Amino acid sequence: MIYSSGPSSINRSTEAIPNRLELIGSRTSALHHAYGRLVMIQIFFTIAYLALVIRAFDLMVIQGFLNGFQDQGDRPVVTTESNKGTQRDIVDRNGTLMATSIKTVSLYADPRLVIDRENVSLALSKIFPDQKTNDLLKKLLSQKRFVWIARDLSPEQQSSILELGDPGLIFENETRRIYPQGPLAAHAIGYSGIDGQGLAGLERKAAKKLRDQDAPLILTIDMRLQHILRAEIQKTIQDFTASAGAGLVMDITNGDILALVSLPDFDPHTVGEASDDQKFNRATLGTYELGSTFKIFTTAALLEQQNLPMKTTFDTRTPIQVGRFTISDYHPENRPQTIPEVFMHSSNIGTAMMAQKIGTEGLKNFFGDLGLLSPMSFDLPETGVPQLPKPWRDVSTLTASYGHGIAVTPLHMVAATATIIGDGRMVIPRLIKTDEVNTKKGDRIVSQKTTESLRALMRLVVRHGTGSKADVPGLMMGGKTGTAEKSINGRYVKNALMSSFIGAFPMNNPKYAIFISIDNSKPNKSSFGYATAGWTAAPATARVASRMAMLLGLPKLTDEADPSDSLLPYLADYKSNEKQQDIATLPIASSMTLTNKGNIP
Amino acid sequence: MIRHVGTLSVYILASFLGAGLFFTSQHVQIAERDLAHLREEIAVKNDTLKILRAEWAYLNRPDRLEGLAETYLDMSPSSPRQIYMAISEIPETAPVVTTDIKFARDGLRNRIVAEEEAGKSTPEKSAQIAAAITPAAGGNHNVDFSNMLNRLTEKKGDQP
């Protein structure tokens, strides 16, 4: 069209101009221009369409191949911050896993989207045998948009649900707290709720420390020692048909708790089924009248404050009368006894006389310095408050001197003993391992001299006294027994015994402290009718120490001098007094009075 | 004409650049997709690793190992009497044992056979030893782990 009309008009107007060549030239040139433009447009459109074709090919074929013909929406969203919101792992001092979070899948249903409710509920009841078809159908017929079907599915269950292919069944990713060691350290680690919130133990105390971090939380616990302690306490409970037990192993040099046992315990995965008795932490929360083990502190107070020589004698022949109270010995020695003899034979009269010398203020201050009168600061939320005589009369001083009328936790006992026989400075127990090169050390409580005296005295108890069954050849064990009658409903019951043993080794430079208490032990045939600490907790401590030593590769110390050698001159006839039984109790009548006044339930 | 050639060459250049851009963008997309795949794979592998670590810790529980040792090994807990020096005093270089493990197994097998023939061993005991020396006796472990998982999934009535 342009060719016929356009150029012809140009022809007519240019005919008057003589130069034809120019005319022809301009005409051809116009044609060329037009033609050129057309070609350009053609090329442009060709390229444009080509680009479209390539893009279409890309979208339909290439992208399809790359995605494996899947709907992009179904792909799991991958975030680099996969640790957000989950609790970090807990490991023991050797890196053994104690708690971790793993991803699990849960199933819920949107009942409105479920197509065939009857068949789906029938199929689901086959996959989850513990759920009834009727209940499931009820859930699926409800008007809600969200009903839980099951949580923490196994991979098999998940794949069978995928095979059902019902659009109303929807999975949700969750994290689940796992405790691979089961009940082994249940009281130390604690447990978490279904939504990951810490409810007890470290899981609760260190909840903030546990969140949003990659590196695991390292404990001072050694899983192997934990197992040994638990197994031996368990065995003792069975042997003496006891009701419960507790135990602690501590590194005296830095306060690291290496094992913490409270029996009966529970499986942290099924904590809902555990009784309160199982969940109760006897090692750090329970307070007990621990009996004669307290004589360690009274004797230390005497030596520290009065600076008396070991040969000082106490007349233990006649029971002490204070008002209506009578303090007597279980096995009276009818002669005055030296300090080592009083300690070795666990004389209540002798220790009460020591307390008389120290005075109420002196003993209270000393107990206070050791931390026995206030709750321990510890890495667990479960820490018990000591029960003290209220008011603290002079007679309370006498009974407290041998561990009656005052109740503390096993943790108090271990920490205070470690303080006295360690290096005399306050030992602060801890459960979370810290990297501090210089471990935080507390104030000096007792002098080096008192420390050495107490080491010798505790060694003497195991060598010749009431704790002889705690001896392990080569380990230089030392310790102190304690058997207390339990007060039930405000009365001391003669046959309900709380027997305990605090041991340490090697006694010439103590490294480890072991505490074991057995609740309600009953005599058996092999113990010749005894159920006191010397027969229950002391042998258990020996077994724990022996197995510990094998595991930790402790040297055999045959050449070292026995620290108790220095005390032998003060013993009148130690050979004839071997294997004395230890029972530190008041006569029933006075105990009852004490209980009423002493405010111990 | 020269002008046209210029325009044409611009088009050609543009189309080459376009094609280049297209391929680059393809490459980037492919690389991004690979990256996402790898990240996903790492996340899955990490999760698997976590489960395997938990399983490893579960199978290495001291009480389980103790039980296995009691069943399969003729050993008893050692006592401090048996130690005459510190562990640290034992020399680093242990004596070189040249026996091939296969031969050791054969030796054990022969011993079992000999004991059985002599009527000393019971079939149960030889079965125990045989199970212990058969490599990758496995099976049991998986049962244990699925028990653990089953126990975890046993929780009933978790409806919020």
Short mmCIF file of N, CA, C and O in Angstrom, two decimals, chain A residues 312-406:
data_model
loop_
_atom_site.label_atom_id
_atom_site.label_comp_id
_atom_site.label_asym_id
_atom_site.label_seq_id
_atom_site.Cartn_x
_atom_site.Cartn_y
_atom_site.Cartn_z
N THR A 312 43.76 -35.32 125.60
CA THR A 312 42.68 -34.83 126.46
C THR A 312 41.63 -35.92 126.64
O THR A 312 41.18 -36.52 125.67
N THR A 313 41.24 -36.18 127.87
CA THR A 313 40.26 -37.25 128.09
C THR A 313 38.90 -36.69 128.45
O THR A 313 38.77 -35.60 129.01
N PHE A 314 37.88 -37.47 128.13
CA PHE A 314 36.50 -37.15 128.48
C PHE A 314 35.94 -38.34 129.24
O PHE A 314 36.07 -39.49 128.80
N ASP A 315 35.33 -38.05 130.38
CA ASP A 315 34.81 -39.13 131.21
C ASP A 315 33.45 -39.57 130.67
O ASP A 315 32.44 -38.91 130.86
N THR A 316 33.45 -40.69 129.99
CA THR A 316 32.22 -41.14 129.34
C THR A 316 31.54 -42.24 130.15
O THR A 316 30.72 -42.98 129.63
N ARG A 317 31.89 -42.34 131.44
CA ARG A 317 31.36 -43.47 132.21
C ARG A 317 29.89 -43.28 132.57
O ARG A 317 29.12 -44.21 132.59
N THR A 318 29.52 -42.04 132.87
CA THR A 318 28.11 -41.82 133.27
C THR A 318 27.40 -40.98 132.22
O THR A 318 27.95 -40.00 131.71
N PRO A 319 26.18 -41.37 131.90
CA PRO A 319 25.39 -40.59 130.94
C PRO A 319 25.21 -39.15 131.42
O PRO A 319 25.18 -38.88 132.62
N ILE A 320 25.08 -38.24 130.45
CA ILE A 320 24.90 -36.82 130.80
C ILE A 320 23.43 -36.56 131.04
O ILE A 320 22.57 -36.97 130.24
N GLN A 321 23.13 -35.88 132.13
CA GLN A 321 21.75 -35.49 132.42
C GLN A 321 21.60 -33.99 132.26
O GLN A 321 22.31 -33.23 132.91
N VAL A 322 20.76 -33.56 131.36
CA VAL A 322 20.45 -32.14 131.26
C VAL A 322 18.94 -32.03 131.34
O VAL A 322 18.24 -32.42 130.42
N GLY A 323 18.45 -31.54 132.47
CA GLY A 323 17.01 -31.50 132.66
C GLY A 323 16.45 -32.91 132.56
O GLY A 323 16.89 -33.83 133.26
N ARG A 324 15.53 -33.13 131.62
CA ARG A 324 14.95 -34.46 131.48
C ARG A 324 15.70 -35.30 130.45
O ARG A 324 15.35 -36.43 130.18
N PHE A 325 16.73 -34.69 129.83
CA PHE A 325 17.49 -35.42 128.80
C PHE A 325 18.53 -36.34 129.41
O PHE A 325 19.17 -35.99 130.40
N THR A 326 18.72 -37.46 128.79
CA THR A 326 19.83 -38.34 129.15
C THR A 326 20.58 -38.67 127.87
O THR A 326 19.98 -39.13 126.89
N ILE A 327 21.87 -38.37 127.85
CA ILE A 327 22.68 -38.73 126.70
C ILE A 327 23.57 -39.89 127.09
O ILE A 327 24.34 -39.80 128.05
N SER A 328 23.40 -41.01 126.39
CA SER A 328 24.18 -42.19 126.77
C SER A 328 24.81 -42.80 125.53
O SER A 328 24.51 -42.42 124.40
N ASP A 329 25.72 -43.75 125.77
CA ASP A 329 26.40 -44.43 124.66
C ASP A 329 25.77 -45.79 124.40
O ASP A 329 25.26 -46.43 125.31
N TYR A 330 25.85 -46.21 123.16
CA TYR A 330 25.31 -47.50 122.78
C TYR A 330 26.17 -48.61 123.35
O TYR A 330 25.69 -49.59 123.87
N HIS A 331 27.48 -48.44 123.20
CA HIS A 331 28.44 -49.38 123.78
C HIS A 331 29.32 -48.61 124.75
O HIS A 331 30.35 -48.09 124.39
N PRO A 332 28.91 -48.52 126.01
CA PRO A 332 29.69 -47.68 126.93
C PRO A 332 31.08 -48.25 127.20
O PRO A 332 31.23 -49.47 127.34
N GLU A 333 32.07 -47.39 127.16
CA GLU A 333 33.42 -47.76 127.58
C GLU A 333 33.53 -47.24 129.00
O GLU A 333 33.42 -46.04 129.23
N ASN A 334 33.72 -48.12 129.93
CA ASN A 334 33.67 -47.68 131.32
C ASN A 334 35.00 -47.11 131.80
O ASN A 334 35.60 -47.61 132.74
N ARG A 335 35.45 -46.07 131.07
CA ARG A 335 36.69 -45.39 131.47
C ARG A 335 36.74 -44.07 130.71
O ARG A 335 36.04 -43.91 129.71
N PRO A 336 37.55 -43.14 131.18
CA PRO A 336 37.71 -41.89 130.43
C PRO A 336 38.37 -42.19 129.08
O PRO A 336 39.24 -43.05 128.99
N GLN A 337 37.93 -41.47 128.03
CA GLN A 337 38.47 -41.72 126.70
C GLN A 337 39.17 -40.49 126.14
O GLN A 337 38.75 -39.36 126.39
N THR A 338 40.23 -40.75 125.35
CA THR A 338 40.93 -39.65 124.69
C THR A 338 40.12 -39.21 123.47
O THR A 338 39.17 -39.89 123.07
N ILE A 339 40.52 -38.09 122.84
CA ILE A 339 39.77 -37.60 121.67
C ILE A 339 39.71 -38.66 120.56
O ILE A 339 38.63 -38.94 120.05
N PRO A 340 40.84 -39.30 120.19
CA PRO A 340 40.74 -40.34 119.15
C PRO A 340 39.82 -41.49 119.55
O PRO A 340 39.11 -42.03 118.70
N GLU A 341 39.79 -41.82 120.84
CA GLU A 341 38.91 -42.92 121.27
C GLU A 341 37.44 -42.53 121.18
O GLU A 341 36.60 -43.33 120.75
N VAL A 342 37.15 -41.31 121.60
CA VAL A 342 35.76 -40.83 121.51
C VAL A 342 35.29 -40.89 120.06
O VAL A 342 34.19 -41.36 119.75
N PHE A 343 36.15 -40.44 119.15
CA PHE A 343 35.79 -40.38 117.72
C PHE A 343 35.66 -41.80 117.15
O PHE A 343 34.71 -42.11 116.45
N MET A 344 36.62 -42.64 117.50
CA MET A 344 36.69 -44.00 116.95
C MET A 344 35.52 -44.85 117.44
O MET A 344 34.91 -45.60 116.69
N HIS A 345 35.19 -44.73 118.74
CA HIS A 345 34.08 -45.51 119.29
C HIS A 345 32.75 -44.79 119.11
O HIS A 345 31.72 -45.31 119.52
N SER A 346 32.81 -43.63 118.53
CA SER A 346 31.62 -42.83 118.28
C SER A 346 30.81 -42.63 119.56
O SER A 346 29.64 -42.96 119.63
N SER A 347 31.48 -42.08 120.56
CA SER A 347 30.82 -41.89 121.86
C SER A 347 29.98 -40.62 121.85
O SER A 347 30.48 -39.53 121.61
N ASN A 348 28.68 -40.79 122.14
CA ASN A 348 27.79 -39.62 122.21
C ASN A 348 28.13 -38.76 123.41
O ASN A 348 28.13 -37.53 123.33
N ILE A 349 28.42 -39.45 124.55
CA ILE A 349 28.71 -38.71 125.78
C ILE A 349 29.96 -37.85 125.57
O ILE A 349 29.95 -36.65 125.87
N GLY A 350 31.00 -38.49 125.01
CA GLY A 350 32.26 -37.76 124.80
C GLY A 350 32.07 -36.57 123.88
O GLY A 350 32.58 -35.48 124.14
N THR A 351 31.30 -36.77 122.78
CA THR A 351 31.11 -35.68 121.83
C THR A 351 30.27 -34.56 122.44
O THR A 351 30.53 -33.38 122.21
N ALA A 352 29.27 -34.94 123.26
CA ALA A 352 28.44 -33.92 123.92
C ALA A 352 29.30 -33.10 124.89
O ALA A 352 29.12 -31.89 125.02
N MET A 353 30.26 -33.79 125.54
CA MET A 353 31.16 -33.06 126.45
C MET A 353 32.06 -32.11 125.67
O MET A 353 32.38 -31.01 126.14
N MET A 354 32.47 -32.55 124.48
CA MET A 354 33.24 -31.65 123.60
C MET A 354 32.41 -30.41 123.32
O MET A 354 32.91 -29.28 123.39
N ALA A 355 31.13 -30.63 123.00
CA ALA A 355 30.26 -29.50 122.66
C ALA A 355 30.11 -28.57 123.85
O ALA A 355 30.03 -27.35 123.68
N GLN A 356 30.08 -29.17 125.07
CA GLN A 356 29.99 -28.33 126.28
C GLN A 356 31.22 -27.41 126.37
O GLN A 356 31.11 -26.25 126.73
N LYS A 357 32.38 -27.97 126.02
CA LYS A 357 33.61 -27.18 126.05
C LYS A 357 33.56 -26.05 125.01
O LYS A 357 34.01 -24.94 125.25
N ILE A 358 33.03 -26.41 123.81
CA ILE A 358 32.99 -25.42 122.72
C ILE A 358 31.98 -24.32 123.02
O ILE A 358 32.21 -23.15 122.71
N GLY A 359 30.86 -24.70 123.61
CA GLY A 359 29.82 -23.73 123.89
C GLY A 359 28.86 -23.57 122.72
O GLY A 359 29.20 -23.86 121.57
N THR A 360 27.65 -23.13 123.01
CA THR A 360 26.61 -23.03 121.99
C THR A 360 27.01 -22.08 120.87
O THR A 360 26.92 -22.42 119.69
N GLU A 361 27.50 -20.89 121.24
CA GLU A 361 27.86 -19.92 120.21
C GLU A 361 28.97 -20.45 119.32
O GLU A 361 28.91 -20.36 118.08
N GLY A 362 29.98 -21.05 119.97
CA GLY A 362 31.12 -21.57 119.23
C GLY A 362 30.70 -22.62 118.21
O GLY A 362 31.11 -22.57 117.05
N LEU A 363 29.85 -23.55 118.64
CA LEU A 363 29.44 -24.64 117.75
C LEU A 363 28.56 -24.10 116.62
O LEU A 363 28.71 -24.48 115.45
N LYS A 364 27.63 -23.19 117.00
CA LYS A 364 26.74 -22.63 115.98
C LYS A 364 27.54 -21.87 114.92
O LYS A 364 27.30 -22.01 113.72
N ASN A 365 28.51 -21.08 115.40
CA ASN A 365 29.33 -20.32 114.44
C ASN A 365 30.11 -21.24 113.52
O ASN A 365 30.21 -21.00 112.31
N PHE A 366 30.65 -22.31 114.12
CA PHE A 366 31.45 -23.23 113.31
C PHE A 366 30.57 -23.93 112.27
O PHE A 366 30.93 -24.01 111.09
N PHE A 367 29.41 -24.41 112.69
CA PHE A 367 28.47 -25.03 111.74
C PHE A 367 28.08 -24.03 110.66
O PHE A 367 27.96 -24.36 109.48
N GLY A 368 27.87 -22.78 111.10
CA GLY A 368 27.49 -21.74 110.15
C GLY A 368 28.58 -21.49 109.12
O GLY A 368 28.32 -21.37 107.92
N ASP A 369 29.84 -21.44 109.60
CA ASP A 369 30.97 -21.23 108.69
C ASP A 369 31.06 -22.35 107.65
O ASP A 369 31.43 -22.13 106.49
N LEU A 370 30.72 -23.58 108.09
CA LEU A 370 30.77 -24.71 107.18
C LEU A 370 29.59 -24.74 106.21
O LEU A 370 29.53 -25.57 105.32
N GLY A 371 28.64 -23.83 106.42
CA GLY A 371 27.48 -23.77 105.52
C GLY A 371 26.39 -24.75 105.90
O GLY A 371 25.49 -25.02 105.10
N LEU A 372 26.44 -25.30 107.13
CA LEU A 372 25.47 -26.33 107.51
C LEU A 372 24.13 -25.75 107.95
O LEU A 372 23.16 -26.48 108.12
N LEU A 373 24.08 -24.43 108.15
CA LEU A 373 22.86 -23.84 108.70
C LEU A 373 22.02 -23.12 107.65
O LEU A 373 20.97 -22.58 107.96
N SER A 374 22.50 -23.08 106.42
CA SER A 374 21.75 -22.37 105.38
C SER A 374 21.70 -23.24 104.12
O SER A 374 22.51 -24.15 103.97
N PRO A 375 20.77 -22.96 103.19
CA PRO A 375 20.71 -23.76 101.96
C PRO A 375 21.99 -23.58 101.15
O PRO A 375 22.58 -22.50 101.14
N MET A 376 22.41 -24.67 100.48
CA MET A 376 23.60 -24.61 99.63
C MET A 376 23.26 -23.84 98.34
O MET A 376 22.16 -23.99 97.81
N SER A 377 24.22 -23.06 97.86
CA SER A 377 24.00 -22.55 96.50
C SER A 377 24.56 -23.61 95.57
O SER A 377 25.70 -24.04 95.69
N PHE A 378 23.72 -24.07 94.67
CA PHE A 378 24.09 -25.23 93.86
C PHE A 378 23.46 -25.08 92.48
O PHE A 378 22.56 -24.27 92.28
N ASP A 379 23.97 -25.89 91.52
CA ASP A 379 23.49 -25.78 90.14
C ASP A 379 22.15 -26.46 89.91
O ASP A 379 21.69 -26.55 88.77
N LEU A 380 21.52 -26.97 90.96
CA LEU A 380 20.19 -27.58 90.81
C LEU A 380 19.17 -26.71 91.52
O LEU A 380 19.48 -26.09 92.54
N PRO A 381 17.94 -26.65 91.00
CA PRO A 381 16.91 -25.89 91.71
C PRO A 381 16.47 -26.59 93.00
O PRO A 381 15.94 -25.95 93.89
N GLU A 382 16.70 -27.91 93.07
CA GLU A 382 16.25 -28.67 94.24
C GLU A 382 17.33 -28.65 95.32
O GLU A 382 18.19 -29.54 95.37
N THR A 383 17.33 -27.63 96.17
CA THR A 383 18.27 -27.59 97.28
C THR A 383 17.49 -27.44 98.56
O THR A 383 16.64 -26.55 98.68
N GLY A 384 17.80 -28.32 99.52
CA GLY A 384 17.04 -28.35 100.76
C GLY A 384 17.50 -27.32 101.77
O GLY A 384 18.67 -26.94 101.80
N VAL A 385 16.55 -26.86 102.59
CA VAL A 385 16.85 -25.91 103.66
C VAL A 385 17.08 -26.72 104.94
O VAL A 385 16.21 -27.50 105.33
N PRO A 386 18.24 -26.56 105.61
CA PRO A 386 18.49 -27.32 106.84
C PRO A 386 17.43 -27.04 107.89
O PRO A 386 16.93 -25.90 107.99
N GLN A 387 17.09 -28.09 108.67
CA GLN A 387 16.12 -27.90 109.75
C GLN A 387 16.89 -27.82 111.05
O GLN A 387 17.62 -28.74 111.40
N LEU A 388 16.73 -26.70 111.73
CA LEU A 388 17.54 -26.44 112.92
C LEU A 388 16.63 -26.40 114.15
O LEU A 388 15.44 -26.15 114.03
N PRO A 389 17.23 -26.62 115.35
CA PRO A 389 16.43 -26.51 116.57
C PRO A 389 15.96 -25.07 116.74
O PRO A 389 16.76 -24.15 116.59
N LYS A 390 14.67 -24.91 117.01
CA LYS A 390 14.15 -23.56 117.24
C LYS A 390 13.36 -23.57 118.52
O LYS A 390 12.35 -24.24 118.60
N PRO A 391 13.73 -22.89 119.56
CA PRO A 391 14.98 -22.12 119.65
C PRO A 391 16.17 -23.05 119.90
O PRO A 391 16.00 -24.17 120.32
N TRP A 392 17.37 -22.52 119.62
CA TRP A 392 18.58 -23.32 119.83
C TRP A 392 18.99 -23.17 121.30
O TRP A 392 19.60 -22.20 121.70
N ARG A 393 18.62 -24.16 122.15
CA ARG A 393 19.00 -24.12 123.57
C ARG A 393 20.35 -24.81 123.74
O ARG A 393 20.87 -25.41 122.81
N ASP A 394 20.83 -24.78 124.97
CA ASP A 394 22.11 -25.43 125.24
C ASP A 394 22.03 -26.94 125.01
O ASP A 394 22.98 -27.57 124.55
N VAL A 395 20.83 -27.50 125.31
CA VAL A 395 20.69 -28.94 125.10
C VAL A 395 20.70 -29.27 123.60
O VAL A 395 21.16 -30.33 123.17
N SER A 396 20.23 -28.33 122.77
CA SER A 396 20.29 -28.52 121.32
C SER A 396 21.75 -28.61 120.86
O SER A 396 22.08 -29.38 119.97
N THR A 397 22.61 -27.83 121.49
CA THR A 397 24.04 -27.89 121.17
C THR A 397 24.57 -29.29 121.43
O THR A 397 25.32 -29.85 120.62
N LEU A 398 24.16 -29.86 122.59
CA LEU A 398 24.65 -31.19 122.95
C LEU A 398 24.18 -32.24 121.94
O LEU A 398 24.96 -33.09 121.51
N THR A 399 22.91 -32.19 121.56
CA THR A 399 22.41 -33.21 120.63
C THR A 399 22.92 -32.95 119.21
O THR A 399 23.26 -33.89 118.49
N ALA A 400 23.01 -31.67 118.84
CA ALA A 400 23.50 -31.37 117.49
C ALA A 400 24.94 -31.83 117.31
O ALA A 400 25.37 -32.16 116.21
N SER A 401 25.69 -31.91 118.40
CA SER A 401 27.10 -32.30 118.31
C SER A 401 27.24 -33.70 117.75
O SER A 401 28.25 -34.01 117.12
N TYR A 402 26.25 -34.56 117.99
CA TYR A 402 26.31 -35.89 117.38
C TYR A 402 25.18 -36.11 116.36
O TYR A 402 24.74 -37.21 116.10
N GLY A 403 24.73 -35.01 115.78
CA GLY A 403 23.86 -35.10 114.60
C GLY A 403 22.41 -35.38 114.87
O GLY A 403 21.72 -35.92 114.01
N HIS A 404 21.91 -35.05 116.06
CA HIS A 404 20.48 -35.21 116.32
C HIS A 404 19.85 -33.86 116.57
O HIS A 404 20.49 -32.96 117.10
N GLY A 405 18.60 -33.72 116.17
CA GLY A 405 17.92 -32.45 116.33
C GLY A 405 18.36 -31.43 115.30
O GLY A 405 17.97 -30.27 115.34
N ILE A 406 19.17 -31.84 114.33
CA ILE A 406 19.57 -30.96 113.24
C ILE A 406 19.57 -31.81 111.97
O ILE A 406 20.10 -32.92 111.96
#
